[in-house]
Amino acid sequence: MFDGMKLAAVATVLYIIVRCLNLKSPTAPPDLTYQDTPLNRFLLKSCPQLTKEYIPPLLWGKSGHLQTALYGKLGRVNSPHPSGVRKYLPMQDGATATFDLFEPQGDHRTGDDITMVICPGIGNHSEKHYIRTFVDYAQKDGYRCAVLNHLGALPNIELTSPRMFTYGCTWEFAAMVGYIKRTYPQTQLMVVGFSLGGNIVCKFLGENSLNQERVLCCVSVCQGYSALRAQETFLQWDQFRRFYNFLMADNMKKIILSHRHSLFGGNPVKMIDLDLGPLYTATSLMQIDDNIMRKFHGHSSLKEYYEKESCVHYIHNVNVPLLLVNSADDPLVHESLLTIPRTLAAKKPNVIFSLTLHGGHLGFFEGAVLFPQPLTWMDKVIVGYANAMCQWEKQKPPCQSGHLSESSCAEEKA
């Protein structure tokens, strides 16, 4: 009986491992949704990562869980240490936004001054390995990089007001972009957002058309587009999403409690009538959002908070070239959410939606069999797309730009 139970347990573990490795899953180029325009044809021709087969490491790279776990645990392999300068920006409500500024390590191939303004994922900052790897790669290609540190995310930076980052608050990102525009009046911007940062940058651009001035393009990677629609999927065990929800909630609890004095005590303008009991017992992001996060901006309900902080209500206002990247095996983003970028790309000529078969959540590791390469497909596709956009701006016909459709061009010629 005991040997039979052990055998059944071993068989079960082996079955789970085989399912996770997903060795028989095919590889293929990304599934693309876009309108046939001169700009999109040029971008797809000039950025080969978007049309060529993405090949993850053979033994484990076809598992979205393992890709996500490796990103979550290590970030990247042999991550570099780019040297930057930390900037501090006082906000009107007493908060202090911080970002790290990294100068290019050489001239850009076009000779232009280009700055990438980067918004990391939930609770992340410029010191995360995946950010350091991407910044180093972009610097070497001639890009200045400005990386937002989410309010409260840096462990050694105290909050100066009873507020921290939320799912869709764009105030700190707007302050960083404003600083870059004032300090470098000749620079043009490439906007980049990872996961939650993708939601923030798309919402920022869509909130006000003035925010799109001097912006060449935007790239969003692995975001979920609608928190309201995502919340139900995060309570499901499909793809172990409920477990990931628990892990992210635990991390958010640690960040919030590390700033408990600034947020909840010893401050004359602290939030009042706040019971921290539900925070200690919370096992999901929704519980934390309902009891803590929504109150930072005075939202009356969780539904209102998710509605107002999701980019799905603003992204249709973005008119600069927009690349939206997701992975089909991302365990955090349910497939139902991908109808949002797919529909947008089918309707708007400035949008390309790229869906890879593999990559997990912010993984996208490449490699032959076992060991991943330091640079990921994600790093390469963002810089490749940015380079293609810069090249387009240099050689485009006079009436064409990322903001003009073919009909607009025809009207201008007439």
Coordinates of N, CA and C in Angstrom, one line a residue, residues 29-30 32 34 38-54 109 116 134 137 141 143 190 217-219 322-325 352 354 356 366 376-392 395:
P29 N 6.4 32.4 -35.1 CA 6.5 33.9 -35.0 C 5.4 34.4 -34.2
P30 N 5.5 35.6 -33.7 CA 4.4 36.2 -33.0 C 3.1 36.3 -33.9
L32 N 0.4 38.5 -35.2 CA 0.3 40.0 -35.3 C -1.1 40.4 -35.7
Y34 N -2.7 44.1 -37.0 CA -2.4 45.4 -37.4 C -3.1 45.8 -38.7
P38 N 1.7 52.1 -44.7 CA 3.1 52.2 -45.0 C 4.0 52.1 -43.7
L39 N 3.6 52.8 -42.6 CA 4.4 52.8 -41.4 C 4.5 51.3 -40.9
N40 N 3.4 50.7 -40.8 CA 3.4 49.3 -40.2 C 4.2 48.3 -41.1
R41 N 4.1 48.5 -42.4 CA 4.9 47.6 -43.3 C 6.4 47.9 -43.0
F42 N 6.7 49.2 -42.9 CA 8.1 49.5 -42.7 C 8.6 49.0 -41.3
L43 N 7.8 49.1 -40.3 CA 8.2 48.6 -38.9 C 8.4 47.1 -38.9
L44 N 7.5 46.4 -39.6 CA 7.6 44.9 -39.6 C 8.8 44.5 -40.4
K45 N 9.1 45.2 -41.4 CA 10.3 44.9 -42.2 C 11.6 45.2 -41.5
S46 N 11.6 46.3 -40.7 CA 12.8 46.8 -40.1 C 13.0 46.2 -38.7
C47 N 12.0 45.6 -38.1 CA 12.2 45.0 -36.8 C 11.9 43.5 -36.9
P48 N 12.9 42.7 -37.3 CA 12.7 41.3 -37.6 C 12.2 40.5 -36.4
Q49 N 12.4 40.9 -35.2 CA 11.9 40.2 -34.0 C 10.4 40.0 -34.1
L50 N 9.7 40.9 -34.7 CA 8.3 40.8 -34.8 C 7.7 39.8 -35.8
T51 N 8.6 39.4 -36.7 CA 8.1 38.5 -37.8 C 8.8 37.2 -37.8
K52 N 10.0 37.1 -37.0 CA 10.7 35.8 -37.0 C 10.3 35.0 -35.8
E53 N 10.6 33.7 -35.9 CA 10.2 32.8 -34.8 C 10.9 33.1 -33.5
Y54 N 10.1 33.2 -32.4 CA 10.7 33.3 -31.1 C 11.0 31.9 -30.6
R109 N 22.2 56.1 -33.7 CA 22.5 55.8 -35.1 C 22.0 56.9 -36.0
M116 N 14.3 57.3 -23.7 CA 13.3 56.3 -23.3 C 12.9 56.6 -21.9
F134 N 17.7 45.9 -19.5 CA 17.2 46.6 -20.7 C 17.8 48.0 -20.8
Y137 N 21.3 47.7 -22.4 CA 21.2 47.4 -23.8 C 20.7 48.7 -24.6
D141 N 22.8 51.4 -27.4 CA 22.3 51.7 -28.7 C 22.1 53.2 -28.9
Y143 N 20.5 55.4 -26.6 CA 19.3 56.0 -25.9 C 19.6 56.5 -24.5
M190 N 10.6 58.0 -26.3 CA 10.1 56.7 -26.6 C 9.5 56.3 -25.2
C217 N 6.9 57.1 -30.1 CA 6.1 55.9 -30.1 C 6.0 55.4 -28.6
C218 N 5.2 54.4 -28.4 CA 5.0 53.7 -27.1 C 5.1 52.2 -27.3
V219 N 5.7 51.5 -26.3 CA 5.7 50.1 -26.2 C 5.2 49.6 -24.9
L322 N 2.0 52.6 -31.5 CA 1.8 51.9 -30.3 C 2.0 50.4 -30.5
L323 N 3.0 49.8 -29.9 CA 3.3 48.4 -29.9 C 2.8 47.8 -28.6
L324 N 1.9 46.8 -28.7 CA 1.4 46.1 -27.5 C 1.8 44.7 -27.6
V325 N 2.5 44.2 -26.6 CA 3.1 42.9 -26.6 C 2.6 42.1 -25.4
I352 N 0.1 48.1 -33.3 CA 0.4 46.7 -33.7 C 0.3 45.9 -32.4
S354 N 1.2 42.3 -30.8 CA 2.1 41.1 -31.0 C 1.9 40.1 -29.9
T356 N 3.0 36.5 -28.6 CA 3.9 35.3 -28.7 C 3.3 34.1 -28.1
E366 N 15.6 33.7 -24.2 CA 16.1 33.0 -25.4 C 17.3 32.1 -25.0
T376 N 17.0 39.2 -23.6 CA 15.8 38.5 -23.9 C 15.2 39.0 -25.2
W377 N 14.2 38.2 -25.7 CA 13.5 38.7 -26.9 C 12.8 40.0 -26.7
M378 N 12.3 40.2 -25.4 CA 11.6 41.4 -25.1 C 12.6 42.6 -25.2
D379 N 13.8 42.5 -24.7 CA 14.8 43.6 -24.8 C 15.0 43.9 -26.3
K380 N 15.2 42.9 -27.1 CA 15.6 43.1 -28.5 C 14.4 43.7 -29.3
V381 N 13.2 43.3 -29.0 CA 12.0 43.8 -29.8 C 11.7 45.2 -29.4
I382 N 11.9 45.6 -28.2 CA 11.6 47.0 -27.9 C 12.7 48.0 -28.5
V383 N 13.9 47.6 -28.4 CA 15.0 48.5 -29.0 C 14.9 48.4 -30.5
G384 N 14.6 47.2 -31.1 CA 14.4 47.1 -32.5 C 13.3 47.9 -33.1
Y385 N 12.2 47.9 -32.4 CA 11.0 48.7 -32.7 C 11.4 50.2 -32.6
A386 N 12.0 50.6 -31.6 CA 12.4 52.0 -31.4 C 13.4 52.4 -32.5
N387 N 14.3 51.6 -32.8 CA 15.3 51.9 -33.9 C 14.5 52.1 -35.3
A388 N 13.6 51.2 -35.5 CA 12.8 51.3 -36.7 C 12.0 52.6 -36.8
M389 N 11.4 53.0 -35.7 CA 10.7 54.2 -35.6 C 11.6 55.4 -35.9
C390 N 12.8 55.4 -35.3 CA 13.7 56.5 -35.5 C 14.1 56.6 -37.0
Q391 N 14.3 55.4 -37.6 CA 14.7 55.4 -39.0 C 13.5 55.9 -39.9
W392 N 12.3 55.5 -39.5 CA 11.1 56.0 -40.3 C 11.0 57.5 -40.2
Q395 N 13.5 59.1 -42.7 CA 13.4 58.9 -44.2 C 12.0 58.9 -44.7

